[in-house]
């Protein structure tokens, strides 16, 4: 008479009385937000905001200019069919998207685990950076006092119109939008994976 291969007090693989597997405890994704993560998020916001000054300088130098001319009585567009105003907005949007994409890539490379503070830092920093870029471009660009500028240069002398953002809020959200899309895509493709809580542990 041979002894059974399975000890009598251990459940069979398909035993209905076998208790269900216990899911593992929550990993990093379920951990509370730490002070270090908050500091990292604030740092991302600050660096993004300061980088907005560089965006403003680039926009100021790369955006096409609208030329105005005065006849002594009024100020008019030198080329009424020109699309330079749209080009200025497009230049800002393209630069802002590029800055946002770089910000999202850098944050992902430095901290692959991500976290809510980092995401909020990317979004808030992008908005602040765009606002600073807008301010730099309009402040250091041609004066907004078109009448005084026209009188200073004289009649029939072309001069540059002030740099403006006609798209307004739509242009200002380009940076945070680019940052969020790139960071989300990289996290989904290359970020750490949480273990399946219902997966059976592998046999040794």
PDB file of C-alpha atoms in Angstrom:
ATOM      1  CA  UNK A   1       0.000   0.000   0.000  1.00  0.00           C
ATOM      2  CA  UNK A   2       1.460   3.338  -1.080  1.00  0.00           C
ATOM      3  CA  UNK A   3       1.192   6.665   0.768  1.00  0.00           C
ATOM      4  CA  UNK A   4      -0.696   9.529  -0.893  1.00  0.00           C
ATOM      5  CA  UNK A   5       1.441  12.084  -2.651  1.00  0.00           C
ATOM      6  CA  UNK A   6      -0.447  15.031  -1.157  1.00  0.00           C
ATOM      7  CA  UNK A   7      -0.478  15.453   2.635  1.00  0.00           C
ATOM      8  CA  UNK A   8      -3.983  14.845   3.991  1.00  0.00           C
ATOM      9  CA  UNK A   9      -4.297  18.234   5.646  1.00  0.00           C
ATOM     10  CA  UNK A  10      -3.315  20.387   2.622  1.00  0.00           C
ATOM     11  CA  UNK A  11      -6.057  21.551   0.219  1.00  0.00           C
ATOM     12  CA  UNK A  12      -6.110  20.189  -3.307  1.00  0.00           C
ATOM     13  CA  UNK A  13      -5.433  22.605  -6.187  1.00  0.00           C
ATOM     14  CA  UNK A  14      -9.144  22.664  -7.061  1.00  0.00           C
ATOM     15  CA  UNK A  15     -10.486  22.285  -3.556  1.00  0.00           C
ATOM     16  CA  UNK A  16     -13.626  24.453  -3.218  1.00  0.00           C
ATOM     17  CA  UNK A  17     -12.760  24.987   0.449  1.00  0.00           C
ATOM     18  CA  UNK A  18      -9.449  26.605  -0.487  1.00  0.00           C
ATOM     19  CA  UNK A  19      -9.449  30.273   0.673  1.00  0.00           C
ATOM     20  CA  UNK A  20      -9.138  32.925  -2.049  1.00  0.00           C
ATOM     21  CA  UNK A  21      -5.744  34.538  -2.555  1.00  0.00           C
ATOM     22  CA  UNK A  22      -5.076  37.539  -0.381  1.00  0.00           C
ATOM     23  CA  UNK A  23      -4.270  40.607  -2.488  1.00  0.00           C
ATOM     24  CA  UNK A  24      -0.960  42.286  -1.687  1.00  0.00           C
ATOM     25  CA  UNK A  25      -0.853  45.474   0.241  1.00  0.00           C
ATOM     26  CA  UNK A  26      -0.991  48.673  -1.833  1.00  0.00           C
ATOM     27  CA  UNK A  27       2.292  49.673  -3.437  1.00  0.00           C
ATOM     28  CA  UNK A  28       3.676  53.129  -4.103  1.00  0.00           C
ATOM     29  CA  UNK A  29       0.574  54.161  -6.043  1.00  0.00           C
ATOM     30  CA  UNK A  30      -1.524  53.798  -2.931  1.00  0.00           C
ATOM     31  CA  UNK A  31       0.874  55.495  -0.579  1.00  0.00           C
ATOM     32  CA  UNK A  32      -0.017  58.913   0.816  1.00  0.00           C
ATOM     33  CA  UNK A  33       1.639  61.995  -0.626  1.00  0.00           C
ATOM     34  CA  UNK A  34       4.879  62.716   1.200  1.00  0.00           C
ATOM     35  CA  UNK A  35       6.498  66.033   1.997  1.00  0.00           C
ATOM     36  CA  UNK A  36       9.344  65.207  -0.405  1.00  0.00           C
ATOM     37  CA  UNK A  37       6.875  64.783  -3.274  1.00  0.00           C
ATOM     38  CA  UNK A  38       5.257  68.118  -2.458  1.00  0.00           C
ATOM     39  CA  UNK A  39       8.670  69.806  -2.496  1.00  0.00           C
ATOM     40  CA  UNK A  40       9.416  68.209  -5.856  1.00  0.00           C
ATOM     41  CA  UNK A  41       6.135  69.469  -7.251  1.00  0.00           C
ATOM     42  CA  UNK A  42       6.859  73.003  -6.021  1.00  0.00           C
ATOM     43  CA  UNK A  43      10.334  72.811  -7.548  1.00  0.00           C
ATOM     44  CA  UNK A  44       8.903  71.771 -10.909  1.00  0.00           C
ATOM     45  CA  UNK A  45       6.488  74.700 -10.755  1.00  0.00           C
ATOM     46  CA  UNK A  46       9.259  77.174  -9.946  1.00  0.00           C
ATOM     47  CA  UNK A  47      11.650  75.928 -12.646  1.00  0.00           C
ATOM     48  CA  UNK A  48       8.892  75.948 -15.268  1.00  0.00           C
ATOM     49  CA  UNK A  49       7.864  79.462 -14.309  1.00  0.00           C
ATOM     50  CA  UNK A  50      11.437  80.756 -14.553  1.00  0.00           C
ATOM     51  CA  UNK A  51      11.865  79.022 -17.927  1.00  0.00           C
ATOM     52  CA  UNK A  52       8.979  81.173 -19.134  1.00  0.00           C
ATOM     53  CA  UNK A  53      11.405  84.097 -19.374  1.00  0.00           C
ATOM     54  CA  UNK A  54      13.385  82.182 -22.001  1.00  0.00           C
ATOM     55  CA  UNK A  55      10.179  81.439 -23.886  1.00  0.00           C
ATOM     56  CA  UNK A  56       9.350  85.132 -23.852  1.00  0.00           C
ATOM     57  CA  UNK A  57      12.775  86.066 -25.265  1.00  0.00           C
ATOM     58  CA  UNK A  58      12.463  83.469 -28.033  1.00  0.00           C
ATOM     59  CA  UNK A  59       8.953  84.620 -28.877  1.00  0.00           C
ATOM     60  CA  UNK A  60      10.115  88.218 -29.013  1.00  0.00           C
ATOM     61  CA  UNK A  61      12.898  87.389 -31.455  1.00  0.00           C
ATOM     62  CA  UNK A  62      11.197  84.763 -33.606  1.00  0.00           C
ATOM     63  CA  UNK A  63       7.638  86.055 -33.968  1.00  0.00           C
ATOM     64  CA  UNK A  64       6.908  87.878 -37.241  1.00  0.00           C
ATOM     65  CA  UNK A  65       6.150  91.573 -36.778  1.00  0.00           C
ATOM     66  CA  UNK A  66       3.134  93.543 -37.906  1.00  0.00           C
ATOM     67  CA  UNK A  67       4.119  96.800 -39.604  1.00  0.00           C
ATOM     68  CA  UNK A  68       2.006  99.923 -39.191  1.00  0.00           C
ATOM     69  CA  UNK A  69       2.160 103.263 -40.961  1.00  0.00           C
ATOM     70  CA  UNK A  70       0.653 106.659 -40.249  1.00  0.00           C
ATOM     71  CA  UNK A  71      -0.565 109.300 -42.691  1.00  0.00           C
ATOM     72  CA  UNK A  72      -0.588 111.990 -40.047  1.00  0.00           C
ATOM     73  CA  UNK A  73      -4.282 111.492 -39.279  1.00  0.00           C
ATOM     74  CA  UNK A  74      -4.554 107.797 -38.464  1.00  0.00           C
ATOM     75  CA  UNK A  75      -2.575 104.583 -38.130  1.00  0.00           C
ATOM     76  CA  UNK A  76      -3.060 101.746 -40.585  1.00  0.00           C
ATOM     77  CA  UNK A  77      -1.647  98.347 -41.391  1.00  0.00           C
ATOM     78  CA  UNK A  78       1.078  98.643 -43.961  1.00  0.00           C
ATOM     79  CA  UNK A  79      -0.005  95.352 -45.494  1.00  0.00           C
ATOM     80  CA  UNK A  80      -3.706  94.793 -44.888  1.00  0.00           C
ATOM     81  CA  UNK A  81      -3.516  91.245 -46.235  1.00  0.00           C
ATOM     82  CA  UNK A  82      -0.610  90.182 -44.062  1.00  0.00           C
ATOM     83  CA  UNK A  83      -0.910  87.265 -41.667  1.00  0.00           C
ATOM     84  CA  UNK A  84       1.822  88.338 -39.285  1.00  0.00           C
ATOM     85  CA  UNK A  85      -0.555  88.691 -36.343  1.00  0.00           C
ATOM     86  CA  UNK A  86      -1.598  85.052 -36.724  1.00  0.00           C
ATOM     87  CA  UNK A  87       2.064  84.139 -37.124  1.00  0.00           C
ATOM     88  CA  UNK A  88       2.910  85.717 -33.761  1.00  0.00           C
ATOM     89  CA  UNK A  89       0.273  83.581 -32.044  1.00  0.00           C
ATOM     90  CA  UNK A  90       1.399  80.481 -33.906  1.00  0.00           C
ATOM     91  CA  UNK A  91       5.016  81.083 -32.941  1.00  0.00           C
ATOM     92  CA  UNK A  92       4.064  81.366 -29.279  1.00  0.00           C
ATOM     93  CA  UNK A  93       1.955  78.190 -29.383  1.00  0.00           C
ATOM     94  CA  UNK A  94       4.655  76.141 -31.115  1.00  0.00           C
ATOM     95  CA  UNK A  95       7.342  77.321 -28.690  1.00  0.00           C
ATOM     96  CA  UNK A  96       5.071  76.728 -25.693  1.00  0.00           C
ATOM     97  CA  UNK A  97       4.254  73.188 -26.853  1.00  0.00           C
ATOM     98  CA  UNK A  98       7.977  72.488 -27.258  1.00  0.00           C
ATOM     99  CA  UNK A  99       8.749  73.840 -23.776  1.00  0.00           C
ATOM    100  CA  UNK A 100       5.943  71.737 -22.325  1.00  0.00           C
ATOM    101  CA  UNK A 101       7.128  68.584 -24.085  1.00  0.00           C
ATOM    102  CA  UNK A 102      10.671  69.078 -22.779  1.00  0.00           C
ATOM    103  CA  UNK A 103       9.356  69.717 -19.259  1.00  0.00           C
ATOM    104  CA  UNK A 104       7.287  66.533 -19.323  1.00  0.00           C
ATOM    105  CA  UNK A 105      10.241  64.506 -20.629  1.00  0.00           C
ATOM    106  CA  UNK A 106      12.692  65.860 -18.046  1.00  0.00           C
ATOM    107  CA  UNK A 107      10.317  65.267 -15.136  1.00  0.00           C
ATOM    108  CA  UNK A 108       9.671  61.708 -16.281  1.00  0.00           C
ATOM    109  CA  UNK A 109      13.379  60.935 -16.664  1.00  0.00           C
ATOM    110  CA  UNK A 110      14.169  62.333 -13.217  1.00  0.00           C
ATOM    111  CA  UNK A 111      11.310  60.601 -11.440  1.00  0.00           C
ATOM    112  CA  UNK A 112       9.631  57.751 -13.299  1.00  0.00           C
ATOM    113  CA  UNK A 113       7.222  56.965 -10.470  1.00  0.00           C
ATOM    114  CA  UNK A 114       5.429  60.242 -11.083  1.00  0.00           C
ATOM    115  CA  UNK A 115       2.909  61.410  -8.534  1.00  0.00           C
ATOM    116  CA  UNK A 116       0.138  63.933  -8.139  1.00  0.00           C
ATOM    117  CA  UNK A 117       2.427  66.798  -6.971  1.00  0.00           C
ATOM    118  CA  UNK A 118       4.615  66.438 -10.061  1.00  0.00           C
ATOM    119  CA  UNK A 119       1.612  66.477 -12.385  1.00  0.00           C
ATOM    120  CA  UNK A 120       0.209  69.544 -10.661  1.00  0.00           C
ATOM    121  CA  UNK A 121       3.658  71.141 -10.811  1.00  0.00           C
ATOM    122  CA  UNK A 122       3.828  70.581 -14.567  1.00  0.00           C
ATOM    123  CA  UNK A 123       0.383  72.081 -15.091  1.00  0.00           C
ATOM    124  CA  UNK A 124       0.778  75.044 -12.753  1.00  0.00           C
ATOM    125  CA  UNK A 125       4.344  75.744 -13.845  1.00  0.00           C
ATOM    126  CA  UNK A 126       3.299  75.683 -17.484  1.00  0.00           C
ATOM    127  CA  UNK A 127       0.608  78.284 -16.896  1.00  0.00           C
ATOM    128  CA  UNK A 128       2.937  80.521 -14.889  1.00  0.00           C
ATOM    129  CA  UNK A 129       5.687  80.130 -17.482  1.00  0.00           C
ATOM    130  CA  UNK A 130       3.313  81.096 -20.276  1.00  0.00           C
ATOM    131  CA  UNK A 131       2.152  84.165 -18.371  1.00  0.00           C
ATOM    132  CA  UNK A 132       5.748  85.231 -17.750  1.00  0.00           C
ATOM    133  CA  UNK A 133       6.627  84.675 -21.410  1.00  0.00           C
ATOM    134  CA  UNK A 134       3.661  86.791 -22.459  1.00  0.00           C
ATOM    135  CA  UNK A 135       4.733  89.543 -20.094  1.00  0.00           C
ATOM    136  CA  UNK A 136       8.354  89.479 -21.259  1.00  0.00           C
ATOM    137  CA  UNK A 137       7.398  89.599 -24.921  1.00  0.00           C
ATOM    138  CA  UNK A 138       4.934  92.451 -24.569  1.00  0.00           C
ATOM    139  CA  UNK A 139       7.082  94.461 -22.139  1.00  0.00           C
ATOM    140  CA  UNK A 140      10.332  94.357 -24.091  1.00  0.00           C
ATOM    141  CA  UNK A 141       8.686  94.432 -27.505  1.00  0.00           C
ATOM    142  CA  UNK A 142       7.428  97.503 -29.359  1.00  0.00           C
ATOM    143  CA  UNK A 143       5.505  99.982 -27.248  1.00  0.00           C
ATOM    144  CA  UNK A 144       1.765  99.578 -26.919  1.00  0.00           C
ATOM    145  CA  UNK A 145       1.234 103.342 -27.326  1.00  0.00           C
ATOM    146  CA  UNK A 146       0.734 103.212 -31.063  1.00  0.00           C
ATOM    147  CA  UNK A 147      -0.284 106.860 -31.417  1.00  0.00           C
ATOM    148  CA  UNK A 148       2.804 108.176 -29.658  1.00  0.00           C
ATOM    149  CA  UNK A 149       4.994 105.804 -31.665  1.00  0.00           C
ATOM    150  CA  UNK A 150       3.430 107.019 -34.924  1.00  0.00           C
ATOM    151  CA  UNK A 151       4.064 110.649 -33.999  1.00  0.00           C
ATOM    152  CA  UNK A 152       7.666 109.853 -33.048  1.00  0.00           C
ATOM    153  CA  UNK A 153       8.553 108.202 -36.370  1.00  0.00           C
ATOM    154  CA  UNK A 154       6.543 110.597 -38.532  1.00  0.00           C
ATOM    155  CA  UNK A 155       4.116 110.088 -41.448  1.00  0.00           C
ATOM    156  CA  UNK A 156       4.645 107.379 -44.043  1.00  0.00           C
ATOM    157  CA  UNK A 157       7.378 105.709 -41.974  1.00  0.00           C
ATOM    158  CA  UNK A 158       6.657 102.022 -41.155  1.00  0.00           C
ATOM    159  CA  UNK A 159       6.994 100.960 -37.531  1.00  0.00           C
ATOM    160  CA  UNK A 160       6.332  97.761 -35.608  1.00  0.00           C
ATOM    161  CA  UNK A 161       3.036  97.103 -33.896  1.00  0.00           C
ATOM    162  CA  UNK A 162       3.052  95.856 -30.295  1.00  0.00           C
ATOM    163  CA  UNK A 163       3.438  92.118 -29.815  1.00  0.00           C
ATOM    164  CA  UNK A 164       0.120  90.589 -28.805  1.00  0.00           C
ATOM    165  CA  UNK A 165      -1.550  87.239 -28.236  1.00  0.00           C
ATOM    166  CA  UNK A 166      -4.870  87.225 -30.044  1.00  0.00           C
ATOM    167  CA  UNK A 167      -5.594  83.631 -29.020  1.00  0.00           C
ATOM    168  CA  UNK A 168      -5.464  84.573 -25.327  1.00  0.00           C
ATOM    169  CA  UNK A 169      -6.135  81.646 -22.998  1.00  0.00           C
ATOM    170  CA  UNK A 170      -5.886  79.125 -25.840  1.00  0.00           C
ATOM    171  CA  UNK A 171      -2.235  80.081 -26.325  1.00  0.00           C
ATOM    172  CA  UNK A 172      -1.504  80.111 -22.594  1.00  0.00           C
ATOM    173  CA  UNK A 173      -2.594  76.487 -22.088  1.00  0.00           C
ATOM    174  CA  UNK A 174      -0.342  75.153 -24.859  1.00  0.00           C
ATOM    175  CA  UNK A 175       2.604  74.685 -22.466  1.00  0.00           C
ATOM    176  CA  UNK A 176       0.741  72.727 -19.738  1.00  0.00           C
ATOM    177  CA  UNK A 177      -1.095  70.749 -22.406  1.00  0.00           C
ATOM    178  CA  UNK A 178       2.156  69.670 -24.059  1.00  0.00           C
ATOM    179  CA  UNK A 179       3.716  68.804 -20.701  1.00  0.00           C
ATOM    180  CA  UNK A 180       0.767  66.717 -19.557  1.00  0.00           C
ATOM    181  CA  UNK A 181       0.422  64.801 -22.835  1.00  0.00           C
ATOM    182  CA  UNK A 182       4.124  63.903 -23.030  1.00  0.00           C
ATOM    183  CA  UNK A 183       4.395  62.958 -19.356  1.00  0.00           C
ATOM    184  CA  UNK A 184       1.226  60.849 -19.485  1.00  0.00           C
ATOM    185  CA  UNK A 185       2.349  59.061 -22.653  1.00  0.00           C
ATOM    186  CA  UNK A 186       5.794  58.274 -21.241  1.00  0.00           C
ATOM    187  CA  UNK A 187       4.360  57.105 -17.933  1.00  0.00           C
ATOM    188  CA  UNK A 188       1.878  54.829 -19.690  1.00  0.00           C
ATOM    189  CA  UNK A 189       4.555  53.370 -21.968  1.00  0.00           C
ATOM    190  CA  UNK A 190       7.615  53.159 -19.727  1.00  0.00           C
ATOM    191  CA  UNK A 191       6.462  53.823 -16.161  1.00  0.00           C
ATOM    192  CA  UNK A 192       6.530  51.201 -13.380  1.00  0.00           C
ATOM    193  CA  UNK A 193       3.655  48.732 -13.300  1.00  0.00           C
ATOM    194  CA  UNK A 194       1.595  47.939 -10.210  1.00  0.00           C
ATOM    195  CA  UNK A 195       1.317  44.216  -9.394  1.00  0.00           C
ATOM    196  CA  UNK A 196      -1.948  42.457 -10.145  1.00  0.00           C
ATOM    197  CA  UNK A 197      -3.661  42.032  -6.746  1.00  0.00           C
ATOM    198  CA  UNK A 198      -5.464  38.852  -7.866  1.00  0.00           C
ATOM    199  CA  UNK A 199      -2.511  37.122  -9.435  1.00  0.00           C
ATOM    200  CA  UNK A 200      -1.439  33.908  -7.677  1.00  0.00           C
ATOM    201  CA  UNK A 201       2.140  33.903  -6.413  1.00  0.00           C
ATOM    202  CA  UNK A 202       4.414  31.835  -8.566  1.00  0.00           C
ATOM    203  CA  UNK A 203       5.470  28.491  -7.160  1.00  0.00           C
ATOM    204  CA  UNK A 204       9.061  28.235  -5.983  1.00  0.00           C
TER     205      UNK A 204
END
